[in-house]
Structures are given as C-alpha cells and as structure tokens.
Short mmCIF file of N, CA and C in Angstrom, two decimals:
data_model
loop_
_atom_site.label_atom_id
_atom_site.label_comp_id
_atom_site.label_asym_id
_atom_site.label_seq_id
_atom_site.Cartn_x
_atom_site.Cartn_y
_atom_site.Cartn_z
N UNK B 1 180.16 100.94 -129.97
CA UNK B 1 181.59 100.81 -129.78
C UNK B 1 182.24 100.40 -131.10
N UNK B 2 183.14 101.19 -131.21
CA UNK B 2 183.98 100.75 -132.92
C UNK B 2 184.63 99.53 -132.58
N UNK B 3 184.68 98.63 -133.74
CA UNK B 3 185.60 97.58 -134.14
C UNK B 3 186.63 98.28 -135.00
N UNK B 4 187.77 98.04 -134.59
CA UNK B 4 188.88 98.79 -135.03
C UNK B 4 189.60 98.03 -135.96
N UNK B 5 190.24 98.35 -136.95
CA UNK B 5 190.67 97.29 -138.14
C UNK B 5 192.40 98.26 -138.71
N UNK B 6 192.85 97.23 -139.66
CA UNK B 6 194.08 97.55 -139.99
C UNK B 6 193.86 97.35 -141.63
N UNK B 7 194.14 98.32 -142.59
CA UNK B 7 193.84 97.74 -143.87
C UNK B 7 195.68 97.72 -144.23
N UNK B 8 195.91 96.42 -144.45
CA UNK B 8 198.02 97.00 -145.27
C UNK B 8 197.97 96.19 -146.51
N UNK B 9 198.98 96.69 -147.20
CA UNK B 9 199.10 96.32 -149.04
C UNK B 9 200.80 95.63 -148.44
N UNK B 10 200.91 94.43 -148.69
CA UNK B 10 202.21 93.99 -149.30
C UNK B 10 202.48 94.20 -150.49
N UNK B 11 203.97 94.99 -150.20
CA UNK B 11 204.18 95.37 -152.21
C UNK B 11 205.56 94.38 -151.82
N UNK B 12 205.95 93.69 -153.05
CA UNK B 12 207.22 92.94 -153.20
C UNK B 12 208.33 93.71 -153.47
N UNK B 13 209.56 94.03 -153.22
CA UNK B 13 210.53 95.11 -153.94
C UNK B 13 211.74 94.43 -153.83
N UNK B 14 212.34 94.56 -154.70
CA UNK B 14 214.11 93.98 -155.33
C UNK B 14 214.60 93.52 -153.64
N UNK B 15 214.57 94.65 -152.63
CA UNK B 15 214.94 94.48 -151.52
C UNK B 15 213.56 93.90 -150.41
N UNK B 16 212.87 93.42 -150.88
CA UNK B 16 211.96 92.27 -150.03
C UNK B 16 210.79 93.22 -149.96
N UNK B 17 210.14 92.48 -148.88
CA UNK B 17 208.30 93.07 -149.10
C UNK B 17 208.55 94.39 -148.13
N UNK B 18 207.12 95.31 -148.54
CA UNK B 18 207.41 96.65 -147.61
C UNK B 18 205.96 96.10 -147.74
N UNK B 19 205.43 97.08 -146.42
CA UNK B 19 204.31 97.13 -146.06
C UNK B 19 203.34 98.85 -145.81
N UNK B 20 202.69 98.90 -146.78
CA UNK B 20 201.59 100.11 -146.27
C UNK B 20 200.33 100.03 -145.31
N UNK B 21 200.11 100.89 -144.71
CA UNK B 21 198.54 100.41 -144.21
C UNK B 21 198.14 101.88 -143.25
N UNK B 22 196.38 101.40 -143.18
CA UNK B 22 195.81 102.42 -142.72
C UNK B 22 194.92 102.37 -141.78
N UNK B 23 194.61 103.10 -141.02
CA UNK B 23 193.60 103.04 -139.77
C UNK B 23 191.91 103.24 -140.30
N UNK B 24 191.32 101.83 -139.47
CA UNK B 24 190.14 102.12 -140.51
C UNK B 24 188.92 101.77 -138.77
N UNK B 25 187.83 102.94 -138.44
CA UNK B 25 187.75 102.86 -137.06
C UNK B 25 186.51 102.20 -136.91
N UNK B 26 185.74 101.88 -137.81
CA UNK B 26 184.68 101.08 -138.01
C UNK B 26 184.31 100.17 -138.29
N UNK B 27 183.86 99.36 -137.87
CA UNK B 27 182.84 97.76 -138.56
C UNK B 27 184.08 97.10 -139.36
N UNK B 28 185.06 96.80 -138.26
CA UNK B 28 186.41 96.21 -138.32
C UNK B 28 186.06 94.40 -138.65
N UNK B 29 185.48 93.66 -138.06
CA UNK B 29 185.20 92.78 -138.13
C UNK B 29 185.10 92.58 -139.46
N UNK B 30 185.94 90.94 -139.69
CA UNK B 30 185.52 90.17 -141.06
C UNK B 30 184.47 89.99 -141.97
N UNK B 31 183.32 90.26 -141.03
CA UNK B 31 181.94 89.88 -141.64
C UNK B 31 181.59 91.17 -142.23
N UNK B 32 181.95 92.69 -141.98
CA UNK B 32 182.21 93.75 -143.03
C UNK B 32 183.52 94.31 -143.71
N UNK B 33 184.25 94.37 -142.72
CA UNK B 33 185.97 95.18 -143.91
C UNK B 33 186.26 94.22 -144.65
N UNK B 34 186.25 92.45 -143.78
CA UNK B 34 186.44 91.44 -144.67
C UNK B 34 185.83 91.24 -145.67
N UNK B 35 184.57 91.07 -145.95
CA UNK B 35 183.90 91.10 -146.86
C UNK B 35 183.94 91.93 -147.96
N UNK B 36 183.95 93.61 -147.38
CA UNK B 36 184.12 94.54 -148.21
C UNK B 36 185.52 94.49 -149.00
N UNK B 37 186.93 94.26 -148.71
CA UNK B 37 187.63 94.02 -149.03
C UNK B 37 187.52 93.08 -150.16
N UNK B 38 186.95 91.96 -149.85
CA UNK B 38 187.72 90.41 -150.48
C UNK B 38 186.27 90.91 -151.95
N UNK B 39 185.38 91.73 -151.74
CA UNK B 39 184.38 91.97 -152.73
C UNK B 39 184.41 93.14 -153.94
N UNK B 40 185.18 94.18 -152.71
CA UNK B 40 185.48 95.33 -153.48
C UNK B 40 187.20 95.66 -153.39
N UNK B 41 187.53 95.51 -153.84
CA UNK B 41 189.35 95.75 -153.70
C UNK B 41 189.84 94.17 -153.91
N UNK B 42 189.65 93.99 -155.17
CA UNK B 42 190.43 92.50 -155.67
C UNK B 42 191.19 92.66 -156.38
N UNK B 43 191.68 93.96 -156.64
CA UNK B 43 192.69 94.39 -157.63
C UNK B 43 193.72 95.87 -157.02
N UNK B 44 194.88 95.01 -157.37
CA UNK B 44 196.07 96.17 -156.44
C UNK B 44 196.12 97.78 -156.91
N UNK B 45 195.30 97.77 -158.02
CA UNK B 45 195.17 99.78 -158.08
C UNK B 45 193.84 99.93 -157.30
N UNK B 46 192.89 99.22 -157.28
CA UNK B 46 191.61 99.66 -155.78
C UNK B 46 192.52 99.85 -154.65
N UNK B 47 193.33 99.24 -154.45
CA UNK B 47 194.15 98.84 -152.73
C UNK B 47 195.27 99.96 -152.89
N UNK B 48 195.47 100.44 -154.08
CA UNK B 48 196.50 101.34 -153.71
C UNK B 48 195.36 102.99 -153.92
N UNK B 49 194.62 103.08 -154.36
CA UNK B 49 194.17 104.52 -154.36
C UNK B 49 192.92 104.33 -152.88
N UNK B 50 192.95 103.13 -152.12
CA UNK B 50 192.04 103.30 -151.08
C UNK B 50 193.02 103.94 -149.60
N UNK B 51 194.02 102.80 -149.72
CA UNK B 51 195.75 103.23 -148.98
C UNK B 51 196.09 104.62 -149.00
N UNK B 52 195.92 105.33 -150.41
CA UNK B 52 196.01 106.40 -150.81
C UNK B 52 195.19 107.97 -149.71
N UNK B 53 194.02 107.37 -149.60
CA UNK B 53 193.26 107.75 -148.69
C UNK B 53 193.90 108.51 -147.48
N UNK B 54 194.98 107.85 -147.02
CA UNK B 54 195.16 107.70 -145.22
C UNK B 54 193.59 106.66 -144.42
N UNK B 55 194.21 107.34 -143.21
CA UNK B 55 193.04 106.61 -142.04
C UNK B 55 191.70 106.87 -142.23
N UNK B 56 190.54 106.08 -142.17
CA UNK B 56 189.10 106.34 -142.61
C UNK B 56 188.09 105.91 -141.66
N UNK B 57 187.75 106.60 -141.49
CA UNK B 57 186.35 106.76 -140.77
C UNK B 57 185.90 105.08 -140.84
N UNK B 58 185.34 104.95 -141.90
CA UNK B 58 184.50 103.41 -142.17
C UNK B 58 185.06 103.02 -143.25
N UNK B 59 185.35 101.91 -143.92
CA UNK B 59 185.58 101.55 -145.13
C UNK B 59 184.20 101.58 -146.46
N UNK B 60 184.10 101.92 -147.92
CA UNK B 60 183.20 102.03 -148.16
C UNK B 60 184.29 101.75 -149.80
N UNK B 61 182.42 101.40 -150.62
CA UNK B 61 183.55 100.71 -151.89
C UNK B 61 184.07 101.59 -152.47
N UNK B 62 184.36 101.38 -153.60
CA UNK B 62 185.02 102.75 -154.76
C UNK B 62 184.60 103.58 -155.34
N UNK B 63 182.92 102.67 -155.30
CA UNK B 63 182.34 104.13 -155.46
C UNK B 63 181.13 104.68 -154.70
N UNK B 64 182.15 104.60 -153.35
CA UNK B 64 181.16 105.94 -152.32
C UNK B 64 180.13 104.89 -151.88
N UNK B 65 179.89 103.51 -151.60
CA UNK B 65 179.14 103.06 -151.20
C UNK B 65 179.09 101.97 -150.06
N UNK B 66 178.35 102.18 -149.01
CA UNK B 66 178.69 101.27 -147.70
C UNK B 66 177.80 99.93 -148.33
N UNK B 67 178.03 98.92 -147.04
CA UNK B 67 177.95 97.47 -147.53
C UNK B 67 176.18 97.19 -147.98
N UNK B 68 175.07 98.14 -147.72
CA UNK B 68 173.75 98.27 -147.62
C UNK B 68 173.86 98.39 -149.01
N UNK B 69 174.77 99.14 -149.85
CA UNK B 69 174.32 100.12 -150.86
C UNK B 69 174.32 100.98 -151.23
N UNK B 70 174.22 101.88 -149.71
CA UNK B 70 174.00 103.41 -149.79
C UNK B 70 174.86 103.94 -150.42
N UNK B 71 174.53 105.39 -150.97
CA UNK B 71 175.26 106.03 -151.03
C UNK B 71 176.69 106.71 -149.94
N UNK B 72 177.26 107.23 -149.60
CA UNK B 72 177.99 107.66 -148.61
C UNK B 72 179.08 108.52 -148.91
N UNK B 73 179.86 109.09 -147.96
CA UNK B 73 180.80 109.98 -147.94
C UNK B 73 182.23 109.70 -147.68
N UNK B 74 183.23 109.60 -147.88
CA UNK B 74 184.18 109.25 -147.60
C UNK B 74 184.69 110.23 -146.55
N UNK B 75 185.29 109.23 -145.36
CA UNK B 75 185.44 110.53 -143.66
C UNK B 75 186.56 110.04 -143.62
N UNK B 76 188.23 110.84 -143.65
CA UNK B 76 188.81 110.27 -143.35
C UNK B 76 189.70 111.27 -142.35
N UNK B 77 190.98 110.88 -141.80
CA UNK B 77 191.22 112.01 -140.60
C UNK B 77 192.18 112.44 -141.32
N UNK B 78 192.89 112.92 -142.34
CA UNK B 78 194.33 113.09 -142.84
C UNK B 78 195.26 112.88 -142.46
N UNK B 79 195.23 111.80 -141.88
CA UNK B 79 196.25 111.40 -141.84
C UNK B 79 196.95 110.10 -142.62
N UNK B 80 198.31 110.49 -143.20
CA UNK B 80 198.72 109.57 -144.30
C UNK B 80 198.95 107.64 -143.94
N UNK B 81 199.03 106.88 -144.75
CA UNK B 81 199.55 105.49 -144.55
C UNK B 81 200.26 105.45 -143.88
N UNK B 82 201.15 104.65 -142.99
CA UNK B 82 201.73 104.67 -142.62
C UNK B 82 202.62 103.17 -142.88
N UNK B 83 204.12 103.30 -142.69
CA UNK B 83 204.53 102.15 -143.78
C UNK B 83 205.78 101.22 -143.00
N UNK B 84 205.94 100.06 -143.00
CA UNK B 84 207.08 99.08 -142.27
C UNK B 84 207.69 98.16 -142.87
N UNK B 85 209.06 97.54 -142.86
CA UNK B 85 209.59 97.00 -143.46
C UNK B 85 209.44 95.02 -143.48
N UNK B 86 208.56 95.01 -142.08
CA UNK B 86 208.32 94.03 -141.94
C UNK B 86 206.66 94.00 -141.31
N UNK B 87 206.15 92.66 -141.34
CA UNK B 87 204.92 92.70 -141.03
C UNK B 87 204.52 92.53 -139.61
N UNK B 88 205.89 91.92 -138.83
CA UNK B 88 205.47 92.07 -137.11
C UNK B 88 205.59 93.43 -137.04
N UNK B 89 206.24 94.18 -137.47
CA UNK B 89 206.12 95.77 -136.88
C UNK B 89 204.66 96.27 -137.44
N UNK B 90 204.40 96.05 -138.65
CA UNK B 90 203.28 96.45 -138.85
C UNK B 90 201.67 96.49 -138.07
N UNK B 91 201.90 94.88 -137.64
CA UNK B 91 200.72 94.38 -136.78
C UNK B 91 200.84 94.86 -135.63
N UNK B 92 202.44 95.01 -135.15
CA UNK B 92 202.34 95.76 -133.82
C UNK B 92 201.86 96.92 -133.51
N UNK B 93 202.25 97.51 -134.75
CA UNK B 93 201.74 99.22 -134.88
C UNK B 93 199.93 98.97 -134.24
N UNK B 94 199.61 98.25 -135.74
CA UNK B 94 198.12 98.31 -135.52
C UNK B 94 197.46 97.63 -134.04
N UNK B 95 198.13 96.89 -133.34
CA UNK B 95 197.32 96.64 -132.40
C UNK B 95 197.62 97.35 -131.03
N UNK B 96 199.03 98.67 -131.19
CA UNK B 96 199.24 99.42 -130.36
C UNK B 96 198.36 100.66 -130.77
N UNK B 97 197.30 100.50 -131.89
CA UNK B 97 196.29 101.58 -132.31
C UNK B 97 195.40 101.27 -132.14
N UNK B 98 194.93 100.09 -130.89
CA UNK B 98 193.42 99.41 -130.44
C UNK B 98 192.52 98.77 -131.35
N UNK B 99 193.53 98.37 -132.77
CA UNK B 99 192.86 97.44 -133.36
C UNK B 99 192.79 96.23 -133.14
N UNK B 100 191.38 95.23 -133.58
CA UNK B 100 191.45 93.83 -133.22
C UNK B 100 191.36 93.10 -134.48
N UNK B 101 191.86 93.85 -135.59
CA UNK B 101 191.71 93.10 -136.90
C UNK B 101 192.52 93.80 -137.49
N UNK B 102 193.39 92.72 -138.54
CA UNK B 102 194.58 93.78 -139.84
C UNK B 102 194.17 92.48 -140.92
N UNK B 103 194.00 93.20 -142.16
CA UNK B 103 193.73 92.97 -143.16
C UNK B 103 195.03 92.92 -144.42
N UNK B 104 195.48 91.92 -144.73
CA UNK B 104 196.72 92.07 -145.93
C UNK B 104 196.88 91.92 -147.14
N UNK B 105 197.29 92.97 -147.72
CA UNK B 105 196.72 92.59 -149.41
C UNK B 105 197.70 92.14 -150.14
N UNK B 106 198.01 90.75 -150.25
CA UNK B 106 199.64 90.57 -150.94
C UNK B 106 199.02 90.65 -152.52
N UNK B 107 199.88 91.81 -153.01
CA UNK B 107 200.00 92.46 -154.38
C UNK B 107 200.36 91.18 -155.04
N UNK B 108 201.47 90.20 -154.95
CA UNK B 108 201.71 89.43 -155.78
C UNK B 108 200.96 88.26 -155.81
N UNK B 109 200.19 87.65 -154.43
CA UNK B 109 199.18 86.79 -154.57
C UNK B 109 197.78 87.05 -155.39
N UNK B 110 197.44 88.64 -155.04
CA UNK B 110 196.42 89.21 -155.38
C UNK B 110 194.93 88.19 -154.47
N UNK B 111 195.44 88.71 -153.21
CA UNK B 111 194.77 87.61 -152.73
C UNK B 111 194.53 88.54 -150.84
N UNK B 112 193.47 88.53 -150.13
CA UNK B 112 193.52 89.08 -148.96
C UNK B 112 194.09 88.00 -147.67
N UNK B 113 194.54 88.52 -146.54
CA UNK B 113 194.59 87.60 -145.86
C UNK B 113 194.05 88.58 -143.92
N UNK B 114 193.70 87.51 -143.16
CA UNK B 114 192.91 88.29 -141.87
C UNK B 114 193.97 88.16 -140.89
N UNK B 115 194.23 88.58 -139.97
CA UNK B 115 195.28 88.49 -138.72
C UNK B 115 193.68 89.20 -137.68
N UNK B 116 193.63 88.15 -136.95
CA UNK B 116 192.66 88.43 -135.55
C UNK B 116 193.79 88.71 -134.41
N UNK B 117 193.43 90.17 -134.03
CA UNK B 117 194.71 90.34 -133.37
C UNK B 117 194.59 90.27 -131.73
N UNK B 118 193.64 89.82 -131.65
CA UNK B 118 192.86 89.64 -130.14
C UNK B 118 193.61 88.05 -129.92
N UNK B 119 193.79 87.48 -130.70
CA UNK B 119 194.22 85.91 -130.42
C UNK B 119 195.55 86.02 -130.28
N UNK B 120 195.82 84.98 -129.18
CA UNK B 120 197.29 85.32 -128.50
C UNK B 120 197.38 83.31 -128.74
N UNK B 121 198.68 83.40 -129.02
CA UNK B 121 199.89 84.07 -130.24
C UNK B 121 198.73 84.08 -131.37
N UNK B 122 199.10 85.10 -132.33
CA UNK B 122 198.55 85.84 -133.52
C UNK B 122 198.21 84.81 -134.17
N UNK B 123 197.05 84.37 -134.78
CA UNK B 123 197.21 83.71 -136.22
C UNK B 123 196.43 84.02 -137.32
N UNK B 124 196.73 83.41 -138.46
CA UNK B 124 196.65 83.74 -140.14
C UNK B 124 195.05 83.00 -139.87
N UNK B 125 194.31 84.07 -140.41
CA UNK B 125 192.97 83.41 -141.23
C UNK B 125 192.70 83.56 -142.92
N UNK B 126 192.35 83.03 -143.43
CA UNK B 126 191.99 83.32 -144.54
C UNK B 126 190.54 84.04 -144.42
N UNK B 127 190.27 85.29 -144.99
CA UNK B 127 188.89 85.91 -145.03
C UNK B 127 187.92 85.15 -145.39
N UNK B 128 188.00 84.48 -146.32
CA UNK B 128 186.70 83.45 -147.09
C UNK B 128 186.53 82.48 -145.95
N UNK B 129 187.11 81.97 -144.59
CA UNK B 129 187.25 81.26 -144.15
C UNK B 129 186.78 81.82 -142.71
N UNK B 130 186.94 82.85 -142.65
CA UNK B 130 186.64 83.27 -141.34
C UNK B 130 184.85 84.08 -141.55
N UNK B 131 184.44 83.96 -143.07
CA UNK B 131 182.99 84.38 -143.63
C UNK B 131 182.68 83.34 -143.05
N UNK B 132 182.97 81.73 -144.26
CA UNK B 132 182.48 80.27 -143.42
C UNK B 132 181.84 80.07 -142.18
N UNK B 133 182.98 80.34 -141.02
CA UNK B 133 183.16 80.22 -139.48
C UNK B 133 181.79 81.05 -138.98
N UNK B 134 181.63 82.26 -139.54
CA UNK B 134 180.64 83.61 -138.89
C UNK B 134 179.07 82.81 -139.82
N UNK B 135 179.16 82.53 -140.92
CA UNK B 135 178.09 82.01 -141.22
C UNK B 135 177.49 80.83 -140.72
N UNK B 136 178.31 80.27 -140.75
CA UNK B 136 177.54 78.74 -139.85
C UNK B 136 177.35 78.86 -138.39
N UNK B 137 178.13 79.94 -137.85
CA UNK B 137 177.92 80.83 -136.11
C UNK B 137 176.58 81.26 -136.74
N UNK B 138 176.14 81.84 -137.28
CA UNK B 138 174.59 82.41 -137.38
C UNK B 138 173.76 81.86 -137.70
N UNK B 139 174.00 80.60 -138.29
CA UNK B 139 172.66 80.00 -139.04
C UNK B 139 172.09 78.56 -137.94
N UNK B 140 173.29 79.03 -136.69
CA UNK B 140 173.59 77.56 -135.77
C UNK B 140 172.79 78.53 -134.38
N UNK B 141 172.52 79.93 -134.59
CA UNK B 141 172.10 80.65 -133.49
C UNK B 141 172.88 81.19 -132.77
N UNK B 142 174.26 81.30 -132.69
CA UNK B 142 175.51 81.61 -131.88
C UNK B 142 175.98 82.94 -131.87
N UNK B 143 175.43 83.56 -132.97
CA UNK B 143 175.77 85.31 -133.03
C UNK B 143 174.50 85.95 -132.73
#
C-alpha cells in the first residue's frame, strides 16, 4: 500500500509567499521522503528542478538514485506542479489527493519542514525531529 506524500517549495515574492508542489505516491513517510529530502535537496535549485519534474512515482536523489543506492529510473505521470497562494490551500489540495504527509521547502529558510496530515488539527514537525521520534520508536521495539 503506498504512503502518499506532498513535496511544496515556498518561494517568497514582493507580493508574499506562493507555493509549488507535487504528488509523490511512494514511501511518503518521514523516515524516507523525509530523509531523502532533508539529505538530498538542501539547496533551492535541487527543489526547483525536482518540482520541475511534476508528480513522481517515488522520490529518488539527483542522481537517479533510491535511498539503498540503487541505481533507478525516474517514473513520473506528467503531470505538472501544481501551485497556491497560500499554504492551507495547498495542504488541502494534498490531503484531498490521499496524502498523509506534505513536505515544505522554505527557499528563504533553506530549511525542510513535515505537516503529518493524518493528525487532526494539523501540526508542524520538524523532519530531523520526527527522524529522532521514528528512531528511538525502533531501537525501543515499537516499529
């Protein structure tokens, strides 16, 4: 069963933040897009030629490689970013697209941030923080 994820770029503009983002249908969870993200895409031209993409199959790094190593293919459906002026519309989008994770890349922090969108009312994780949480869940026997 896919874990469904949201990848979006906050860009800052004269007239306030806009938001891009893309449908990503695989291994949504923090402990891979998060990871892959906060490891590979720490810099806003990775986040804008991955955005660039449209919607993707799995997330994989920049160059063609899933979180193992492998080599791999980039699968994506063509379909383009899709873009909002604010970030509740954004998250709404994504969780009216059966995602349970959105991922945010504020360009000017240069910094990721997690929205678990299964948690009612919504809240802010930090990725490095929600690694923490999943690591000490595994090393405690809980996953």
């Amino acid at each position: 069963m896919a874990t469904r994820s949201f990848i979006i770029r906050q860009s800052n503009n004269p007239n306030g933040p806009r938001y891009t983002g893309i449908y990503c249908h695989w291994d949504g969870y923090p402990q891979y897009v998060g990871v892959m993200l906060r490891d590979h895409y720490s810099h806003d031209g990775e986040v804008q030629v991955l955005l660039g993409r449209g919607n993707i199959s799995s997330l994989l790094t920049p160059g063609g490689r899933d979180m193992g190593g492998n080599d791999s293919e980039w699968q994506v459906f063509g379909e383009p970013a899709v873009q909002f002026d604010f970030l509740s519309d954004m998250l709404s989008h994504a969780d009216g697209s059966g995602c349970e994770h959105a991922y945010v890349w504020d360009a000017s922090k240069r910094e990721w941030e997690h929205y678990d969108l299964r948690r009612q009312p919504q809240s802010l994780h930090d990725v490095e923080s929600v690694m923490e949480i999943a690591q000490r869940a595994a090393a405690q026997g809980m996953v």
